[in-house]
Short mmCIF file of N, CA and C in Angstrom, two decimals:
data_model
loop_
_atom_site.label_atom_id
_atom_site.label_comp_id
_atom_site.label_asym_id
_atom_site.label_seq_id
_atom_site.Cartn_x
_atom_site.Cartn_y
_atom_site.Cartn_z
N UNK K 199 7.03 -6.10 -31.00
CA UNK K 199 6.79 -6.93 -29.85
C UNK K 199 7.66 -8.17 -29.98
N UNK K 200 8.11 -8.20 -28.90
CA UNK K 200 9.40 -9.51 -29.09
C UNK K 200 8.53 -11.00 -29.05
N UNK K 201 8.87 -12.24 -29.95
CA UNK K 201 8.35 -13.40 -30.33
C UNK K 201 9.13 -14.16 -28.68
N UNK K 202 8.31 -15.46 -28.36
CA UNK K 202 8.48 -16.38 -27.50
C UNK K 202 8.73 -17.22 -28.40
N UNK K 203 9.78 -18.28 -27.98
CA UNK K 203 10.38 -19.42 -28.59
C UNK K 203 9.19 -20.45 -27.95
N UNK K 204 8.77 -21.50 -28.56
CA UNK K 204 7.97 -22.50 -28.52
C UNK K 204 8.08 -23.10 -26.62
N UNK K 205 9.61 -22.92 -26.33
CA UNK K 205 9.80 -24.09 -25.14
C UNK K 205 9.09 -22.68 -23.94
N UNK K 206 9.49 -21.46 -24.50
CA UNK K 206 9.06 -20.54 -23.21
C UNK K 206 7.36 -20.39 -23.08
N UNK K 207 7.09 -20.56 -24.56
CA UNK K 207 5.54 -20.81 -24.62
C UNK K 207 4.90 -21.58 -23.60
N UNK K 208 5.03 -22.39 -23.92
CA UNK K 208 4.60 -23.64 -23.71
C UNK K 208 4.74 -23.61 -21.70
N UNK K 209 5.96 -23.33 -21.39
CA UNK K 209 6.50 -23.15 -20.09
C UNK K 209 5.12 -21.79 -19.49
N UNK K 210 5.07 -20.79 -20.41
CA UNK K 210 4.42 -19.67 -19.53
C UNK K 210 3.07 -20.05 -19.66
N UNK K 211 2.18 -21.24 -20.68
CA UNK K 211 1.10 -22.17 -20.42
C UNK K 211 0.65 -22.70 -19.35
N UNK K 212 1.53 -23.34 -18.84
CA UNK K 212 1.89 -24.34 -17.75
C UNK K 212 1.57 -23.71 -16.51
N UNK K 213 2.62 -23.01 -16.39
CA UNK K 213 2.55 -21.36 -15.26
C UNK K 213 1.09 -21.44 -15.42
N UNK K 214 0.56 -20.90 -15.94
CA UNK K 214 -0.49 -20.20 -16.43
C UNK K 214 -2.16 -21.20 -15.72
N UNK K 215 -1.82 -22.27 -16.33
CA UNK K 215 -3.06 -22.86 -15.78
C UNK K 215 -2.90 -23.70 -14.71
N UNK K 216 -1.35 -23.77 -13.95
CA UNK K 216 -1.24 -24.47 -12.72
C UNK K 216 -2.24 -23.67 -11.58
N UNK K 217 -2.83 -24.49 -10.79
CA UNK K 217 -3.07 -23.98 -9.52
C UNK K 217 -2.38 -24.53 -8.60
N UNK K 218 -2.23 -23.35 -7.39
CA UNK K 218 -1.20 -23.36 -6.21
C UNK K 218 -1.97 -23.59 -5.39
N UNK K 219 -1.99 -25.23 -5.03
CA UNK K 219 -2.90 -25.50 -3.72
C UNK K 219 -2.22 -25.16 -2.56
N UNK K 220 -2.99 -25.11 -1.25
CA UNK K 220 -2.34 -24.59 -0.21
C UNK K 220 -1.89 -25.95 0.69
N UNK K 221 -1.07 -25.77 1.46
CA UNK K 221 -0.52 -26.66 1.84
C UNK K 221 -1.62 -28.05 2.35
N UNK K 222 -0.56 -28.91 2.35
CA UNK K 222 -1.68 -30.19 2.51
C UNK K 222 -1.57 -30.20 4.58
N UNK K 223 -3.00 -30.64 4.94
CA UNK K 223 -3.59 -30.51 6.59
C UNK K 223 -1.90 -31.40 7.07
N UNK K 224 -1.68 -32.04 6.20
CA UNK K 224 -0.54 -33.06 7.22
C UNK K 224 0.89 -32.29 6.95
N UNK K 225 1.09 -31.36 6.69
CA UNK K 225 2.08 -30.80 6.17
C UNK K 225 2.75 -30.63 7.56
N UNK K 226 3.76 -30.89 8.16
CA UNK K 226 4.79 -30.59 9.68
C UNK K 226 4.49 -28.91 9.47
N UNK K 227 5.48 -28.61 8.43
CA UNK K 227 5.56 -27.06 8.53
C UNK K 227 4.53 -25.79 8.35
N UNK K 228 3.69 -26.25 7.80
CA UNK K 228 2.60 -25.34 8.01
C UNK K 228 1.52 -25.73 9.29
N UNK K 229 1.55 -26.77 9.36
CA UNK K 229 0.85 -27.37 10.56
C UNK K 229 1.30 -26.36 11.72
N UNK K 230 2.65 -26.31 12.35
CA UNK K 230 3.49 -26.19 12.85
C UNK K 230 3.43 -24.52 13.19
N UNK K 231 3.46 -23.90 11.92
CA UNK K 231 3.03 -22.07 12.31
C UNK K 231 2.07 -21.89 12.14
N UNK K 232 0.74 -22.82 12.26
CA UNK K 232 -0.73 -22.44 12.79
C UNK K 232 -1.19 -22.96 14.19
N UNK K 233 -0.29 -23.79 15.17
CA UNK K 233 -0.13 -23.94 16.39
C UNK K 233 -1.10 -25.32 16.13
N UNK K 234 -0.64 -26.34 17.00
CA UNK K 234 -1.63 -27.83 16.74
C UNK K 234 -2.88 -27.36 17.74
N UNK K 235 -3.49 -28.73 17.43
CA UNK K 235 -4.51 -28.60 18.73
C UNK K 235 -4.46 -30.10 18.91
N UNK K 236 -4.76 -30.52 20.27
CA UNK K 236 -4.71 -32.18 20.43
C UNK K 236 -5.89 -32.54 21.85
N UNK K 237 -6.26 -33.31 21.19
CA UNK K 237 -7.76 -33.17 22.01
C UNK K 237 -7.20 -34.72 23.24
N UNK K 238 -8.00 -34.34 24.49
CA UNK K 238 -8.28 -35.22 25.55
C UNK K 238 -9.57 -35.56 25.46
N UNK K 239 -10.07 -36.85 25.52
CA UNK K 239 -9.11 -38.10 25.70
C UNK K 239 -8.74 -38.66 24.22
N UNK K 240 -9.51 -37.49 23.25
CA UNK K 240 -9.27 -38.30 21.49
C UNK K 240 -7.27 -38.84 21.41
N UNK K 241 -6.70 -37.25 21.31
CA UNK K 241 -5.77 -38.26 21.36
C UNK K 241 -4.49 -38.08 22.32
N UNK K 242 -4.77 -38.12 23.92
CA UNK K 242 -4.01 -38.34 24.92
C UNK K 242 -5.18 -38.65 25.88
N UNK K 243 -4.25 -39.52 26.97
CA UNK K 243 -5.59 -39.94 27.61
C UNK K 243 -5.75 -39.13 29.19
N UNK K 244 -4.68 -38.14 29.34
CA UNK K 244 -4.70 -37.08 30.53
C UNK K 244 -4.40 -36.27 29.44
N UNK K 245 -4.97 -34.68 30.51
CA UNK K 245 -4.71 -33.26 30.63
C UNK K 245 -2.90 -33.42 30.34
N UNK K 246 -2.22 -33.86 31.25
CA UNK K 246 -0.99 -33.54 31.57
C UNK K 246 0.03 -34.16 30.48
N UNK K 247 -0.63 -36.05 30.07
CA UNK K 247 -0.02 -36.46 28.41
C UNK K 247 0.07 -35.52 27.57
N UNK K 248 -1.44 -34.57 27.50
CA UNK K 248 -1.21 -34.10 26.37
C UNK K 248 -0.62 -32.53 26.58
N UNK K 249 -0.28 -31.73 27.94
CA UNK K 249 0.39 -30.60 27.97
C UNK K 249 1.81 -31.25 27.27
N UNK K 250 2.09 -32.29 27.82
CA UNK K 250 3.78 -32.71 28.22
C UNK K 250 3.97 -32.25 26.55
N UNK K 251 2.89 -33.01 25.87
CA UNK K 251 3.37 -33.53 24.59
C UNK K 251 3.12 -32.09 23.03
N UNK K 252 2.31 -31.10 23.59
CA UNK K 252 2.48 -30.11 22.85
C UNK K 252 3.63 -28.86 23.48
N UNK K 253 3.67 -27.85 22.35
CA UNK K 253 4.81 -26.58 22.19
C UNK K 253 3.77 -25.90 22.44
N UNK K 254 5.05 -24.61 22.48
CA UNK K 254 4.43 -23.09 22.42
C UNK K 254 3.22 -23.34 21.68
N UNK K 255 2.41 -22.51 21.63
CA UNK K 255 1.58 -22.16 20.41
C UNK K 255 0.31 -22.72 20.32
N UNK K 256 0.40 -23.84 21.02
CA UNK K 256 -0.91 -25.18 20.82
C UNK K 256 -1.85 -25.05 21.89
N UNK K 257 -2.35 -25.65 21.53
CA UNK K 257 -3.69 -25.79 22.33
C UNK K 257 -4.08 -27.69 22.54
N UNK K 258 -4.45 -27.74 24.11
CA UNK K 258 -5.05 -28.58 24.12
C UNK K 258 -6.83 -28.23 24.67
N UNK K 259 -7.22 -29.28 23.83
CA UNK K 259 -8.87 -29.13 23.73
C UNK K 259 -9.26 -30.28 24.60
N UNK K 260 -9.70 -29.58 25.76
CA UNK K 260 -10.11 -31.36 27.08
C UNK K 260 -12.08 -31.40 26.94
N UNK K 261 -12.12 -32.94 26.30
CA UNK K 261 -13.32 -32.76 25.93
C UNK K 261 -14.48 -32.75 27.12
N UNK K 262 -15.90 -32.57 26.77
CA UNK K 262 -16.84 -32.56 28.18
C UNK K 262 -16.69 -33.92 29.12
N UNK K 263 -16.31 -33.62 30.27
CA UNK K 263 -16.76 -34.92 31.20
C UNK K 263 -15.90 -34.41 32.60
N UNK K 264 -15.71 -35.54 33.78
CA UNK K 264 -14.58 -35.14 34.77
C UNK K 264 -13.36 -35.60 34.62
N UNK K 265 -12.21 -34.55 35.22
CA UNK K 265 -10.66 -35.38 35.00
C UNK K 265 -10.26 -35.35 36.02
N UNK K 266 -9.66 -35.86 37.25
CA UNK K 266 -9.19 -36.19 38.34
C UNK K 266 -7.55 -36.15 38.27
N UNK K 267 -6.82 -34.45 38.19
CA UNK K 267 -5.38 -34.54 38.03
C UNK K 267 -5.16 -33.76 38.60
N UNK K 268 -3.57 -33.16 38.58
CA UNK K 268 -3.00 -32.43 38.98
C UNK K 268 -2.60 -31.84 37.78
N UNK K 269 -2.07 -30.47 37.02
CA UNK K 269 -1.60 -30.31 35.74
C UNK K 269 -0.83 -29.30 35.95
N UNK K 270 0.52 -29.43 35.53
CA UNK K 270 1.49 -28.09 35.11
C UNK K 270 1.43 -28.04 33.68
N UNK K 271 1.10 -26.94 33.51
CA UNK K 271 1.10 -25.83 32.55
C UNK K 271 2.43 -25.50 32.29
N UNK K 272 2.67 -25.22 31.05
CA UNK K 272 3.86 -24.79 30.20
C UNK K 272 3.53 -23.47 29.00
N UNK K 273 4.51 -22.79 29.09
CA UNK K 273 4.54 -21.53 28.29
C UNK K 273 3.93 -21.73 27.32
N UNK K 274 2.84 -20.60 26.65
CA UNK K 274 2.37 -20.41 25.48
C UNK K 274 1.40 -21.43 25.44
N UNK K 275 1.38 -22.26 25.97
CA UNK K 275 -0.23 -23.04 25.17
C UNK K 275 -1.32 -22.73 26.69
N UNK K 276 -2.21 -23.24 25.20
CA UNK K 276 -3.56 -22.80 26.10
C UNK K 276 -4.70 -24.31 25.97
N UNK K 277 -4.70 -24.12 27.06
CA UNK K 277 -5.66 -25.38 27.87
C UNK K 277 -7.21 -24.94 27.87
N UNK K 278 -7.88 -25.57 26.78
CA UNK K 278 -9.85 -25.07 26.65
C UNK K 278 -10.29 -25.96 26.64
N UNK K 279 -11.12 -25.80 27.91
CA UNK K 279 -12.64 -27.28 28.03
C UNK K 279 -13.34 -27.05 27.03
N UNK K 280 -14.72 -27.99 26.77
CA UNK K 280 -15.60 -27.68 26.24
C UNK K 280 -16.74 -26.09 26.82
N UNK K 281 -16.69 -26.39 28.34
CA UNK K 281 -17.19 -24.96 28.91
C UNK K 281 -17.34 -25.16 30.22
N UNK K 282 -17.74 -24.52 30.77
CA UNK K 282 -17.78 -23.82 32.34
C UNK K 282 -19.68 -25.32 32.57
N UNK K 283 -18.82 -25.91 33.58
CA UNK K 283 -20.17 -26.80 34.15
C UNK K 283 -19.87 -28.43 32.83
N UNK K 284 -19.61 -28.20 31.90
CA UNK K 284 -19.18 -29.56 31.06
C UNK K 284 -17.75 -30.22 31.10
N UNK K 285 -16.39 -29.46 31.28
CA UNK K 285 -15.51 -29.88 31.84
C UNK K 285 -15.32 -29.33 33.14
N UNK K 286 -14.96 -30.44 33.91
CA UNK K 286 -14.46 -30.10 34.95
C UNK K 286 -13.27 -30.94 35.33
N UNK K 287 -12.15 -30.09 35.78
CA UNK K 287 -11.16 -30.73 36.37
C UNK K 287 -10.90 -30.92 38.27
N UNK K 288 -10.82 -31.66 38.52
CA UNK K 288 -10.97 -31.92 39.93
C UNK K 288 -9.14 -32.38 40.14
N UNK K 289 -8.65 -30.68 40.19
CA UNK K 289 -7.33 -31.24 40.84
C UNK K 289 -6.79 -29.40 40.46
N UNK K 290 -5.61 -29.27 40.71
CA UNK K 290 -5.32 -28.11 40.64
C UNK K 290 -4.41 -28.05 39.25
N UNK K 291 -4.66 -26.72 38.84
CA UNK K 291 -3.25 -26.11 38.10
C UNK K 291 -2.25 -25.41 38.20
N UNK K 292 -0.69 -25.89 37.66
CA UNK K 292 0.17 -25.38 38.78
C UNK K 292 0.81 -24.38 37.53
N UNK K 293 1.14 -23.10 37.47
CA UNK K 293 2.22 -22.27 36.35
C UNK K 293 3.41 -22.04 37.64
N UNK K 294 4.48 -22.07 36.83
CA UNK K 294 5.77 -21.37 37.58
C UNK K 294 6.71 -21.16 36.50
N UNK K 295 6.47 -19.45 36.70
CA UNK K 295 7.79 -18.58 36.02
C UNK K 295 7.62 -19.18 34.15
N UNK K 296 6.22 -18.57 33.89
CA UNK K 296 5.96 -18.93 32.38
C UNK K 296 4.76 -17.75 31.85
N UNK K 297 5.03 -17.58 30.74
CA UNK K 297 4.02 -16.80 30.07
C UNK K 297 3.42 -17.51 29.09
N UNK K 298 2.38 -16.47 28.30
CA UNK K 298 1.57 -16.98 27.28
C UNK K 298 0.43 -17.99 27.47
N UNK K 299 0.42 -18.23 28.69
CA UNK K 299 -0.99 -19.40 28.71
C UNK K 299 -2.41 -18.43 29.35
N UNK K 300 -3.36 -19.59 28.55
CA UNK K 300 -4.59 -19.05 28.59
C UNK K 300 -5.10 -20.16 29.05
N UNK K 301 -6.04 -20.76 30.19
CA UNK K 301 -7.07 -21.30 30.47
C UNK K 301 -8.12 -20.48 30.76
N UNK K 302 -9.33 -21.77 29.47
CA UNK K 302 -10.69 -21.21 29.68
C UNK K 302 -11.78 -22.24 29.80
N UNK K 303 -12.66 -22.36 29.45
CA UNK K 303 -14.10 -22.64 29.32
C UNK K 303 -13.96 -24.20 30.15
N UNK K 304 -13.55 -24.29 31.75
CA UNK K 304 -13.70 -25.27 32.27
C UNK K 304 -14.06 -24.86 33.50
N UNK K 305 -14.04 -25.95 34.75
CA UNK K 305 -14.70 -25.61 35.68
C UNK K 305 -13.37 -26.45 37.06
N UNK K 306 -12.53 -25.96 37.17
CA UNK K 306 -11.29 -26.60 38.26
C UNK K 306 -12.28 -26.52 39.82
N UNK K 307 -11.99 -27.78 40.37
CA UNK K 307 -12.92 -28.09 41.43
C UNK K 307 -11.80 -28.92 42.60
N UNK K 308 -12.30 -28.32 43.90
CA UNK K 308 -11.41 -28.77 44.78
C UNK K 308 -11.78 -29.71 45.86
N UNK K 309 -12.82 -30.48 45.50
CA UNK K 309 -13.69 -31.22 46.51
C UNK K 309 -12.46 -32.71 46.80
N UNK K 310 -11.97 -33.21 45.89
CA UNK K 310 -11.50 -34.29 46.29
C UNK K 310 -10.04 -33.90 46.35
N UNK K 311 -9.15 -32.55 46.38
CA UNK K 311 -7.91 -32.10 46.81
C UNK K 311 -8.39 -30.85 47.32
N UNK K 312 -8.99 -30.74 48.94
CA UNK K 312 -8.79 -29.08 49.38
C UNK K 312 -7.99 -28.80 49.76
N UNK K 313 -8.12 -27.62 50.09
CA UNK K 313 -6.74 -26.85 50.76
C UNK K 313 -6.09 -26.23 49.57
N UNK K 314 -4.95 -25.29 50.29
CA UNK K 314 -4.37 -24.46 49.18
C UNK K 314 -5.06 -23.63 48.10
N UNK K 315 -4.71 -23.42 46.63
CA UNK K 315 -5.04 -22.90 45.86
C UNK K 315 -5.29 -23.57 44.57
N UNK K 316 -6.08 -23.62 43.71
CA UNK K 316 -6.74 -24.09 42.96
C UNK K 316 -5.84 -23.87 41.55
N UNK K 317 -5.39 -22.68 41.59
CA UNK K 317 -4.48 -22.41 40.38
C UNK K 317 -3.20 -21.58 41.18
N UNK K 318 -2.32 -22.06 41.12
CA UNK K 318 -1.14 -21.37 41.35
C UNK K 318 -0.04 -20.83 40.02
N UNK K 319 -0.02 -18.96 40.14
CA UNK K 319 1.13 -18.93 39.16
C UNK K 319 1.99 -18.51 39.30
N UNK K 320 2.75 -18.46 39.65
CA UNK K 320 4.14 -17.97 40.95
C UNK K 320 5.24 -18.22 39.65
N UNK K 321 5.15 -16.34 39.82
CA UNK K 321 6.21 -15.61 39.03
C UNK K 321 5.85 -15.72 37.25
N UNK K 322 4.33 -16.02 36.90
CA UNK K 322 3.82 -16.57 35.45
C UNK K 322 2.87 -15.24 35.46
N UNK K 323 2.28 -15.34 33.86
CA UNK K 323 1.48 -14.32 33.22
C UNK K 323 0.63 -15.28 32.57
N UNK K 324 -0.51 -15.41 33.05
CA UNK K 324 -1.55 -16.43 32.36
C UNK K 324 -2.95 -15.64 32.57
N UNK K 325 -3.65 -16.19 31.54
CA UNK K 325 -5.69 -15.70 31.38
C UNK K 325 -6.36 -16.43 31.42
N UNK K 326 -6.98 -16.66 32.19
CA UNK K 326 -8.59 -17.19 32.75
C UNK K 326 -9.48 -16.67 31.97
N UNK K 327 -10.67 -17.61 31.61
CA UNK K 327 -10.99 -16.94 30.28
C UNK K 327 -12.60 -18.01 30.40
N UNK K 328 -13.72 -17.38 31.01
CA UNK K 328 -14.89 -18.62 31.09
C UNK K 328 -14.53 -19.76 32.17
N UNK K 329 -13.83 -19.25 33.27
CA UNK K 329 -13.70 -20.90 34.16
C UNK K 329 -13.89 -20.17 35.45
N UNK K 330 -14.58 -21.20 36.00
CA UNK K 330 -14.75 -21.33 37.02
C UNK K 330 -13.77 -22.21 38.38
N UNK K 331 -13.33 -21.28 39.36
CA UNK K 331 -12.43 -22.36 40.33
C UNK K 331 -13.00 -22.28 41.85
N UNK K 332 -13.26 -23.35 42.25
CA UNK K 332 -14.31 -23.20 43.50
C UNK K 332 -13.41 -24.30 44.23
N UNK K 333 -14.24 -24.54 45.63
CA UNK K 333 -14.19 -25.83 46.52
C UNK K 333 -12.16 -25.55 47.30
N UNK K 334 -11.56 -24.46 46.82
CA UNK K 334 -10.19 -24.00 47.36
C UNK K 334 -10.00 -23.48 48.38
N UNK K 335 -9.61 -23.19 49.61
CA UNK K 335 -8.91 -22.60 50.31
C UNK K 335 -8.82 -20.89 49.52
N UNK K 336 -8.12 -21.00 48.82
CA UNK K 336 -7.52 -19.29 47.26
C UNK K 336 -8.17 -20.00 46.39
N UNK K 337 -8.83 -19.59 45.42
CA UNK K 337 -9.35 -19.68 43.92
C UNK K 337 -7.62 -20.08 43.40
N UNK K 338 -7.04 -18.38 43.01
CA UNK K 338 -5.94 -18.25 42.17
C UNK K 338 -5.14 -17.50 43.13
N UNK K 339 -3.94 -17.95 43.53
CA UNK K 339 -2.89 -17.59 44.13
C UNK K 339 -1.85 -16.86 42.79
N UNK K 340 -1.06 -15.87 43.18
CA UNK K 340 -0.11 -15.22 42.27
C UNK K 340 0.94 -15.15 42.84
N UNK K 341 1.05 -16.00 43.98
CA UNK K 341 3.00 -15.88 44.63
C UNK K 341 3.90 -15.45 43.67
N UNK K 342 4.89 -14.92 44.00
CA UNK K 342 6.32 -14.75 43.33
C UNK K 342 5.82 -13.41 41.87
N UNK K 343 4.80 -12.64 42.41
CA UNK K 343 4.39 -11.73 41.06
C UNK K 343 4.30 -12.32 39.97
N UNK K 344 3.19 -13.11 40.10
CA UNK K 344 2.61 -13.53 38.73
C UNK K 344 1.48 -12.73 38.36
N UNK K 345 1.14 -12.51 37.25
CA UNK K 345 -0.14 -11.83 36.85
C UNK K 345 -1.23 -12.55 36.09
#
């Protein structure tokens, strides 16, 4: 059986009783390929601050209460209230020519903007998921073959 020299010893010790922590919560790059999440109003103070301000992948979390906007939606992230009757947004959502988004667990309301459509996705691929869209003219319009 072949002998270890003292320095490889010592080295395959080391190895040996290191532990490999997993990346630290503030890490960019691992952060980064587990998709963020950024909560309304914790830390943006609109729906639409905080679409502008996340990527693909993320999620914004709009906490319980009312929001009075208008919001375009952008590819891949997904927009979740707390739930159906606790958020409510009182304004419409607009997709055009985007995939990957999911809105769910809110309640889009058209009492103080009627008319038209409540969610428009013209030429987009998006999921409704626990929400409710009332008080519209159309709930969800799909102009331009959106699905």
């Amino acid at each position: 059986m072949p002998r270890l020299s003292k320095p490889a010893l010592v080295a395959l010790l080391v190895l040996a009783c290191t532990e490999v922590a997993p990346p630290a919560q503030n890490d960019p790059v691992a952060t980064r390929a587990a998709g963020l999440t950024t909560t309304v109003p914790g830390d943006h103070a609109t729906i639409q601050e905080a679409v502008d301000a996340v990527s693909a992948g993320d999620t914004v979390s709009v906490a319980p209460g009312s929001w009075e906007e208008d919001v375009t939606l952008k590819a891949g992230v997904t927009l979740r209230g707390a739930g159906v009757g606790q958020t409510t947004l009182y304004g419409r959502l607009h997709l055009t020519n985007i995939t990957g988004v999911t809105v769910s667990d809110l309640t889009i309301r058209g009492e103080l903007s009627p008319g038209g459509a409540g969610v428009t996705g013209n030429g987009s691929s998006f999921g409704l998921e626990r929400a409710v869209v009332t008080g519209f003219d159309t709930g969800v319009s799909l102009g331009g073959g959106g699905t």
